Coordinates of C-alpha atoms and ligand atoms in Angstrom, one line a residue:
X1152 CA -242.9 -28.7 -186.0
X1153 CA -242.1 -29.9 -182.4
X1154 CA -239.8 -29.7 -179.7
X1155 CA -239.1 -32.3 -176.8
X1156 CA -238.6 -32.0 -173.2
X1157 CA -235.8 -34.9 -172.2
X1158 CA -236.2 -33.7 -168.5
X1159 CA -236.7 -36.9 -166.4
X1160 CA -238.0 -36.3 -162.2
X1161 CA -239.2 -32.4 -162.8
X1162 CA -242.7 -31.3 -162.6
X1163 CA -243.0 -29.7 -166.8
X1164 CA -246.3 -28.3 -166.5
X1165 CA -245.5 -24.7 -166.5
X1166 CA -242.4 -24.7 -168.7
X1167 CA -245.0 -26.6 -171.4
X1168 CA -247.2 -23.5 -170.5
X1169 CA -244.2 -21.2 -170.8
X1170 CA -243.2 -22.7 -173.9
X1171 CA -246.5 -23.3 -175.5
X1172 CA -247.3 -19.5 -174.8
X1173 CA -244.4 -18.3 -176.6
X1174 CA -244.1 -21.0 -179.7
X1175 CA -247.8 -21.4 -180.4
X1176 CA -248.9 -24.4 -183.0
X1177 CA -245.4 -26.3 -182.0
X1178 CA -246.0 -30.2 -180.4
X1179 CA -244.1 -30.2 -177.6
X1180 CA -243.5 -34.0 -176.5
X1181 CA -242.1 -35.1 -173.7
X1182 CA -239.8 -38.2 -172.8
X1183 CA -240.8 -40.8 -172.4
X1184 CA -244.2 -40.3 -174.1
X1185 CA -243.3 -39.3 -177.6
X1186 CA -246.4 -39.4 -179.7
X1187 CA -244.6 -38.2 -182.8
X1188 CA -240.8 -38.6 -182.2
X1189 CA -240.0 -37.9 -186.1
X1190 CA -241.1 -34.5 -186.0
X1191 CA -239.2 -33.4 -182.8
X1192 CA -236.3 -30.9 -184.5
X1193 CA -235.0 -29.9 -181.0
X1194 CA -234.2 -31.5 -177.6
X1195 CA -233.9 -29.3 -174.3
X1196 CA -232.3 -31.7 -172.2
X1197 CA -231.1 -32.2 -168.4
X1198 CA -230.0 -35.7 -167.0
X1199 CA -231.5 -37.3 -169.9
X1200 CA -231.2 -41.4 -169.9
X1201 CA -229.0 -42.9 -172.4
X1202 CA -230.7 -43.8 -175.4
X1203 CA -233.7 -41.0 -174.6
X1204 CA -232.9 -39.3 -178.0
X1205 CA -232.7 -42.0 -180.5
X1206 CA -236.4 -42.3 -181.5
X1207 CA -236.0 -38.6 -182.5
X1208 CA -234.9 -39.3 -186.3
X1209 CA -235.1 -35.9 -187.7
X1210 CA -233.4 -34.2 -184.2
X1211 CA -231.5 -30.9 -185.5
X1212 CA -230.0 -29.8 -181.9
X1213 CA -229.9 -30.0 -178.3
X1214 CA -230.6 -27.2 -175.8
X1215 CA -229.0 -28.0 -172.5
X1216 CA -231.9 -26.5 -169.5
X1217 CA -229.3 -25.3 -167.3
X1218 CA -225.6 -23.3 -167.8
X1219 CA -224.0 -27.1 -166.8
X1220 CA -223.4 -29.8 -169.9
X1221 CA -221.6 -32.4 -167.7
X1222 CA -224.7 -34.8 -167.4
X1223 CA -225.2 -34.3 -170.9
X1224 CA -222.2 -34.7 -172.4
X1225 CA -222.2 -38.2 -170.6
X1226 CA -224.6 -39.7 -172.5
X1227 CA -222.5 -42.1 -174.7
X1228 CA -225.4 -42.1 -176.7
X1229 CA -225.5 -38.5 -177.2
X1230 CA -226.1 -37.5 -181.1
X1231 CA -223.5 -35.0 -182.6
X1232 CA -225.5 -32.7 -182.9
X1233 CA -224.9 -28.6 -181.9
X1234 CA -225.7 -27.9 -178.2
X1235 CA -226.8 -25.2 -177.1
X1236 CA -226.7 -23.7 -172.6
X1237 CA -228.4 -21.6 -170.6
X1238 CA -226.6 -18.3 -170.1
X1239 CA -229.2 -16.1 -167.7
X1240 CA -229.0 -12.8 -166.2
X1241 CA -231.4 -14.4 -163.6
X1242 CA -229.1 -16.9 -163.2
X1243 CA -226.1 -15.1 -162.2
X1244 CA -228.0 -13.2 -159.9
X1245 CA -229.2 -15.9 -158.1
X1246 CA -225.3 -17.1 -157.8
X1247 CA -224.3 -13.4 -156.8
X1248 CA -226.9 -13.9 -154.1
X1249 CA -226.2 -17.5 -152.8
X1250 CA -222.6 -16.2 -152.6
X1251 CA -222.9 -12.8 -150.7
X1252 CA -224.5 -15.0 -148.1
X1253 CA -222.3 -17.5 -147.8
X1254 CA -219.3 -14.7 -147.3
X1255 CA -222.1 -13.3 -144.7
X1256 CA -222.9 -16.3 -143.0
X1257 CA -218.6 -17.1 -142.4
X1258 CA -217.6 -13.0 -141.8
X1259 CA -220.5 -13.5 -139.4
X1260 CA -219.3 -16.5 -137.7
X1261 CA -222.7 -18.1 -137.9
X1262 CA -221.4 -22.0 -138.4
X1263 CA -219.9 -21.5 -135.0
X1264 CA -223.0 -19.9 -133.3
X1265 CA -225.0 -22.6 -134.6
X1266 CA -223.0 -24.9 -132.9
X1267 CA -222.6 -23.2 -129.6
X1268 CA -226.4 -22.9 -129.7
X1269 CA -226.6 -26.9 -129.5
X1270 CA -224.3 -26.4 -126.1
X1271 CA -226.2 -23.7 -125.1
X1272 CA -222.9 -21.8 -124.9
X1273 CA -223.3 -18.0 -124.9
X1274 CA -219.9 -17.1 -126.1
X1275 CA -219.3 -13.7 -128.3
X1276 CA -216.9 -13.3 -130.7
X1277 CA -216.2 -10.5 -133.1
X1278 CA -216.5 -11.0 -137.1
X1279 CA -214.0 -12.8 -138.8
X1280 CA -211.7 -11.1 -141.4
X1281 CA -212.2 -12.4 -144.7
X1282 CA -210.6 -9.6 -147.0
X1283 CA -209.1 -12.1 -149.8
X1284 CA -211.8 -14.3 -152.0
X1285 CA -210.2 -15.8 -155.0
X1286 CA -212.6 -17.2 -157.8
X1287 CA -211.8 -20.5 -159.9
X1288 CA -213.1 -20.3 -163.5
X1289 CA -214.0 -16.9 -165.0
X1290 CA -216.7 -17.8 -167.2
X1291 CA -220.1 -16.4 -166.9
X1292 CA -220.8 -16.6 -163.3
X1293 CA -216.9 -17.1 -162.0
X1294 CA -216.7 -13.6 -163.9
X1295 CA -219.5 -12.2 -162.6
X1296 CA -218.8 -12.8 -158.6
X1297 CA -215.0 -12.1 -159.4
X1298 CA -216.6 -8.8 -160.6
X1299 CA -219.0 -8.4 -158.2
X1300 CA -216.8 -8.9 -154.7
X1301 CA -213.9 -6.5 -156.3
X1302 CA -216.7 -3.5 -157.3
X1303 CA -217.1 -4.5 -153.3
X1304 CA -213.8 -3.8 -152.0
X1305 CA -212.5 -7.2 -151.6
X1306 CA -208.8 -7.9 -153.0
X1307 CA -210.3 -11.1 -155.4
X1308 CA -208.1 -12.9 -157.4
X1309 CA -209.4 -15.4 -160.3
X1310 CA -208.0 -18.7 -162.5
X1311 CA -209.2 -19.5 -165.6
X1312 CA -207.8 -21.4 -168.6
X1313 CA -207.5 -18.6 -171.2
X1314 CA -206.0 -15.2 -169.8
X1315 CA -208.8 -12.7 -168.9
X1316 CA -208.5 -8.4 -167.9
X1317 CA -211.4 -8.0 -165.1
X1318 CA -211.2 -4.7 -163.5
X1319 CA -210.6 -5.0 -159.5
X1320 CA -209.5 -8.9 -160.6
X1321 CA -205.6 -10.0 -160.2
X1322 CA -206.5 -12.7 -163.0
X1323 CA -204.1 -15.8 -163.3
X1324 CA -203.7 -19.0 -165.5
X1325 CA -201.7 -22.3 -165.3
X1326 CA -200.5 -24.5 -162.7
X1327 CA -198.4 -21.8 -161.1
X1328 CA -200.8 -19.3 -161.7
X1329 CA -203.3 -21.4 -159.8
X1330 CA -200.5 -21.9 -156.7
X1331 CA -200.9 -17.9 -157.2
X1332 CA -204.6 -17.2 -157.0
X1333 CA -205.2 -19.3 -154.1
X1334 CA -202.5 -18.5 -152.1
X1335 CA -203.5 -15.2 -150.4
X1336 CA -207.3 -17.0 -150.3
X1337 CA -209.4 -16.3 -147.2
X1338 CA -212.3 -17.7 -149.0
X1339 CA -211.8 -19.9 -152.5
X1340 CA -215.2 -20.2 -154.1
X1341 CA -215.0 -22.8 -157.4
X1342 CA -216.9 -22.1 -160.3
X1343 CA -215.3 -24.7 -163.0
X1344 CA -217.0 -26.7 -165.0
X1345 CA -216.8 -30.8 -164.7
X1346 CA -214.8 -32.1 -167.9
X1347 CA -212.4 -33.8 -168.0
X1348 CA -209.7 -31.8 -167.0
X1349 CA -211.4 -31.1 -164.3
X1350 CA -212.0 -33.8 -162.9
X1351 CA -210.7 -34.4 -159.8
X1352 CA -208.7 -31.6 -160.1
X1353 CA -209.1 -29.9 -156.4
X1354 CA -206.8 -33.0 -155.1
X1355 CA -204.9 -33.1 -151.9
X1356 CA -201.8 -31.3 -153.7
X1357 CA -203.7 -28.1 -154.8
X1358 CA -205.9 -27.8 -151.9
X1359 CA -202.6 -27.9 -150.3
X1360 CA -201.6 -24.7 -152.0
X1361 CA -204.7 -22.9 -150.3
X1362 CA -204.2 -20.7 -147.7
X1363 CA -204.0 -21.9 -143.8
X1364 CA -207.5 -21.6 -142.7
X1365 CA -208.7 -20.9 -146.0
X1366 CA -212.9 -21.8 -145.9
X1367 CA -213.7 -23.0 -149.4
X1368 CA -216.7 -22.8 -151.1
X1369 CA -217.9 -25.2 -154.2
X1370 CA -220.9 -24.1 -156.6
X1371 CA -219.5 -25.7 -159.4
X1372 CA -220.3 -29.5 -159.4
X1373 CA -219.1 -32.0 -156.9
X1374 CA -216.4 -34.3 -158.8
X1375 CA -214.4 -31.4 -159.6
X1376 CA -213.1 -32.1 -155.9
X1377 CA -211.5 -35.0 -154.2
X1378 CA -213.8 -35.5 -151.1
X1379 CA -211.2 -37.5 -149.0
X1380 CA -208.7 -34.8 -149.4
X1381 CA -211.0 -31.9 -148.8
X1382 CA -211.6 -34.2 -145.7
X1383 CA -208.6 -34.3 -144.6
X1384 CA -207.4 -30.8 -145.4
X1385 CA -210.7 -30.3 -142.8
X1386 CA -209.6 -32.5 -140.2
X1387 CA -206.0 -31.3 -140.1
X1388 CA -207.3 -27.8 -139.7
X1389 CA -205.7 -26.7 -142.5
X1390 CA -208.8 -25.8 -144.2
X1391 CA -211.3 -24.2 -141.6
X1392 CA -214.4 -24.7 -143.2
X1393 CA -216.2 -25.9 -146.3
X1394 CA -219.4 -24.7 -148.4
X1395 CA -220.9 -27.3 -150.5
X1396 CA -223.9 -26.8 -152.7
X1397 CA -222.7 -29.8 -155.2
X1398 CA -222.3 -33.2 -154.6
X1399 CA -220.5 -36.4 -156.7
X1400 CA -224.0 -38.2 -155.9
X1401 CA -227.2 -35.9 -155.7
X1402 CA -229.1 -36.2 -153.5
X1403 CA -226.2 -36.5 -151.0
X1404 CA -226.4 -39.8 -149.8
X1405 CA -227.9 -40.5 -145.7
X1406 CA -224.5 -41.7 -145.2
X1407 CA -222.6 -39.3 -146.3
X1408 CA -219.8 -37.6 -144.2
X1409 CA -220.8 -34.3 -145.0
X1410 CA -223.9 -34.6 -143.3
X1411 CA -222.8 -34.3 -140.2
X1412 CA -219.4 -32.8 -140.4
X1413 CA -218.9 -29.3 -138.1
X1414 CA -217.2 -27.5 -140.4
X1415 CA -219.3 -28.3 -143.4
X1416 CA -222.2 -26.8 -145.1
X1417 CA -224.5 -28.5 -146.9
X1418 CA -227.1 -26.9 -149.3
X1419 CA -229.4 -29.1 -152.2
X1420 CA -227.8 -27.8 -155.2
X1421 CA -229.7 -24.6 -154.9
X1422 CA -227.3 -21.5 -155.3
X1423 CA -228.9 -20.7 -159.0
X1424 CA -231.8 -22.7 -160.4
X1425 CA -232.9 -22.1 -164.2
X1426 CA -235.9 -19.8 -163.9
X1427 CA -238.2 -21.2 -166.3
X1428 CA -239.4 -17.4 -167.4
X1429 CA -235.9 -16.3 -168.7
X1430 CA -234.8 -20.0 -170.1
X1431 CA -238.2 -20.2 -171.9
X1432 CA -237.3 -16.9 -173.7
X1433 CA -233.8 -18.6 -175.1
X1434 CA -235.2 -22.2 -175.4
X1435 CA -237.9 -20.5 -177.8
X1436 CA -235.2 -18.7 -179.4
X1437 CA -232.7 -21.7 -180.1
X1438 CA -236.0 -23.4 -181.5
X1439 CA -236.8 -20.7 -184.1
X1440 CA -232.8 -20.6 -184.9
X1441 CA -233.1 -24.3 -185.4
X1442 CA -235.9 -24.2 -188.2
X1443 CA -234.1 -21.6 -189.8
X1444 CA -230.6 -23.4 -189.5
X1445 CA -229.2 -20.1 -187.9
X1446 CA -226.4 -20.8 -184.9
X1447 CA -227.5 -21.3 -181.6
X1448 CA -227.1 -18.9 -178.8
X1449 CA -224.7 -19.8 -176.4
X1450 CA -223.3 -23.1 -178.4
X1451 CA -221.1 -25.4 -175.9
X1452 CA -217.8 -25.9 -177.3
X1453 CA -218.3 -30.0 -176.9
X1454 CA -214.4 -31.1 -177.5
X1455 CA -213.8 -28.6 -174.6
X1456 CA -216.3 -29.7 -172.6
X1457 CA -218.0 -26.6 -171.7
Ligands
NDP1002 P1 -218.5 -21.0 -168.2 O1 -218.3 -22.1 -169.2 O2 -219.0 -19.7 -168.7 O3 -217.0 -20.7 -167.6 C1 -216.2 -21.7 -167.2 C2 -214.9 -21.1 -166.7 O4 -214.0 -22.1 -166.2 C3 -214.1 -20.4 -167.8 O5 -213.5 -19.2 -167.3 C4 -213.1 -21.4 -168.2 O6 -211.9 -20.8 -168.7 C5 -212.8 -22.0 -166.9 N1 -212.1 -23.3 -167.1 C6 -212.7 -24.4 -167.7 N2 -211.8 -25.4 -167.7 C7 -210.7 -25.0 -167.1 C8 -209.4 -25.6 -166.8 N3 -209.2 -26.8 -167.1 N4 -208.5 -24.8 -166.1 C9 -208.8 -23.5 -165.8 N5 -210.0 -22.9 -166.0 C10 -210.9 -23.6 -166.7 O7 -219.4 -21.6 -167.1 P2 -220.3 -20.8 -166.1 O8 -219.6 -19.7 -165.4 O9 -221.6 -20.5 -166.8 O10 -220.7 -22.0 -165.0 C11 -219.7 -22.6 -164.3 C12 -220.2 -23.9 -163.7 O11 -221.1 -23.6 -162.6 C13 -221.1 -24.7 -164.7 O12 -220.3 -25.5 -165.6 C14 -221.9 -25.6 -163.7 O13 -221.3 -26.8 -163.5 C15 -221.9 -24.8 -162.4 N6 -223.2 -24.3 -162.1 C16 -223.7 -24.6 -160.9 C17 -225.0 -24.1 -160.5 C18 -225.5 -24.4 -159.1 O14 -226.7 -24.3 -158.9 N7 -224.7 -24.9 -158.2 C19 -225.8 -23.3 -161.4 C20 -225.2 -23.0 -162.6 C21 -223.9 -23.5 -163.0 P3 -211.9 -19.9 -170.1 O15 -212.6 -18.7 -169.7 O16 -210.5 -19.7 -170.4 O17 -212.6 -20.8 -171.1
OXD1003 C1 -226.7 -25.7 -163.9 C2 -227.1 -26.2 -162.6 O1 -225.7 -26.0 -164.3 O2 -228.2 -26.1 -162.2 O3 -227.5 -24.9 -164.4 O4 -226.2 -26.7 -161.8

């Protein structure tokens, strides 16, 4: 009985622990030292190289080790096997969190008194009035915030692929009902997955559609946006400002635009991190459910992508 870790540049010691302490007298291996590769039944995986998995001959299924597949789904060497996400309480409320203070930090108009600090300007200015957020994606977290800001007060609005009924929520879906949900913005936060609809998919035509001095925020990943034409909905004023926690290349590259840009903020890719004591709980879970050929918790739907 084993289970491998396929989680290249993390520290593992104390989700091995973790794990260990939970699924006692299972091997858990991890890439690239696998000492008995033919007994691993089940993979938890993040950013695994191509061609990481194929030594594992008796592999049953795949547990991704966060709530994103994208970099897993990837792999063109990827067995077809079930795969299996992290859907986290913790998780969410992590998001919740990074996203009250983002709304904070804008209604507060702190990107502009940390620039007039640098000029050593002393110039007051009263809250802004953000009263619209509209959420893209309604899934687990996009639900959750959507949720979350109406139970708030907020009027919110949300877009997601299937039709949804959130209290507080004006929920749309479709092309027009995506011209809809943004329209009346004051802040658009994007919570879609990367597939390959996706893709690309905030281009210079929807962002467009946004509201005039709508400040848009992305927690989802970064190549669901075009970065030139978030760049030049920025410089053209049309956008005011930008919140970016994900990036196309991560880490965000020293010569990156963003960087430096006034109206953009840049955070590592930090707004909700898999806490190893609540993903441990489902990894082990997904393991036992594995031997006992039961279905997975929280299967990824892979011809949808997410
Ligand atoms: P879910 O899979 O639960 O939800 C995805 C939502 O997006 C669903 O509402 C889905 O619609 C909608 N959607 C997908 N494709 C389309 C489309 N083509 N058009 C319209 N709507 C679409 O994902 P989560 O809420 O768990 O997570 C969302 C993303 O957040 C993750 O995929 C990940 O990339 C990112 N993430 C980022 C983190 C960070 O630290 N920055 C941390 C965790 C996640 P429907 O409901 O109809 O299926
Ligand atoms: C995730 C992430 O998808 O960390 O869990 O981005």
């Amino acid at each position: 009985m084993s289970l491998a870790l396929v989680i290249p540049d993390r520290k593992l010691g104390t989700l091995v622990e973790k794990l260990q302490a939970l699924l006692p007298g299972v091997l858990i291996q991890q890439w690239p030292d696998y000492s008995a590769p033919e007994q691993v039944q089940m993979a938890v995986v993040w950013k695994q190289p191509a061609g990481s998995l194929v030594a594992l001959s008796e592999l049953k299924s795949l547990q991704s080790f966060g709530a994103g597949v994208d970099n897993i789904l990837s792999d063109q060497m990827l067995p077809d096997l079930p795969l299996a996400r992290i859907v986290d309480p913790h998780l969410t409320q992590s998001m919740l969190g990074y996203l009250d203070s983002v709304l904070g930090y804008y209604q507060q108009r702190l990107d502009l008194f940390s620039q007039q600090q640098k000029q050593q300007l002393w110039k007051p200015k009263s809250p802004r009035n953000i009263r619209h957020l509209c959420v893209l994606g309604l899934g687990e977290l996009g639900a959750a915030a959507a949720s979350h800001f109406a139970a708030l007060g907020y009027q919110v609005s949300g877009w997601s692929r299937s039709e949804k009924q959130l209290a507080g929520v004006q929920c749309y879906t479709g092309e027009q009902g995506f011209a809809s949900a943004v329209a009346l913005a004051d802040l658009v936060i994007c919570l879609l997955p990367l597939t390959a609809e996706t893709t690309n998919f905030l281009n210079s035509d929807r962002l467009a559609l946004f509201k005039q001095g709508a400040i848009f925020v992305n927690v989802a990943r970064g190549a669901v946006l075009d970065d030139s034409a978030l760049l030049a909905a920025l410089g053209s004023g049309h956008l005011q400002a930008a919140c970016l926690d994900v990036f196309r290349q991560e880490p965000l590259p020293a010569t990156d635009p963003y960087w430096s840009h006034p109206a953009v903020l840049v955070t590592p890719h930090c707004s909700a991190v898999t806490n190893v004591d609540t993903a441990v709980a489902q990894i082990a879970e997904n393991y036992r459910r594995t031997l006992n050929g039961l279905p997975l918790l929280h299967l990824v739907d892979k011809a949808r992508g997410y």
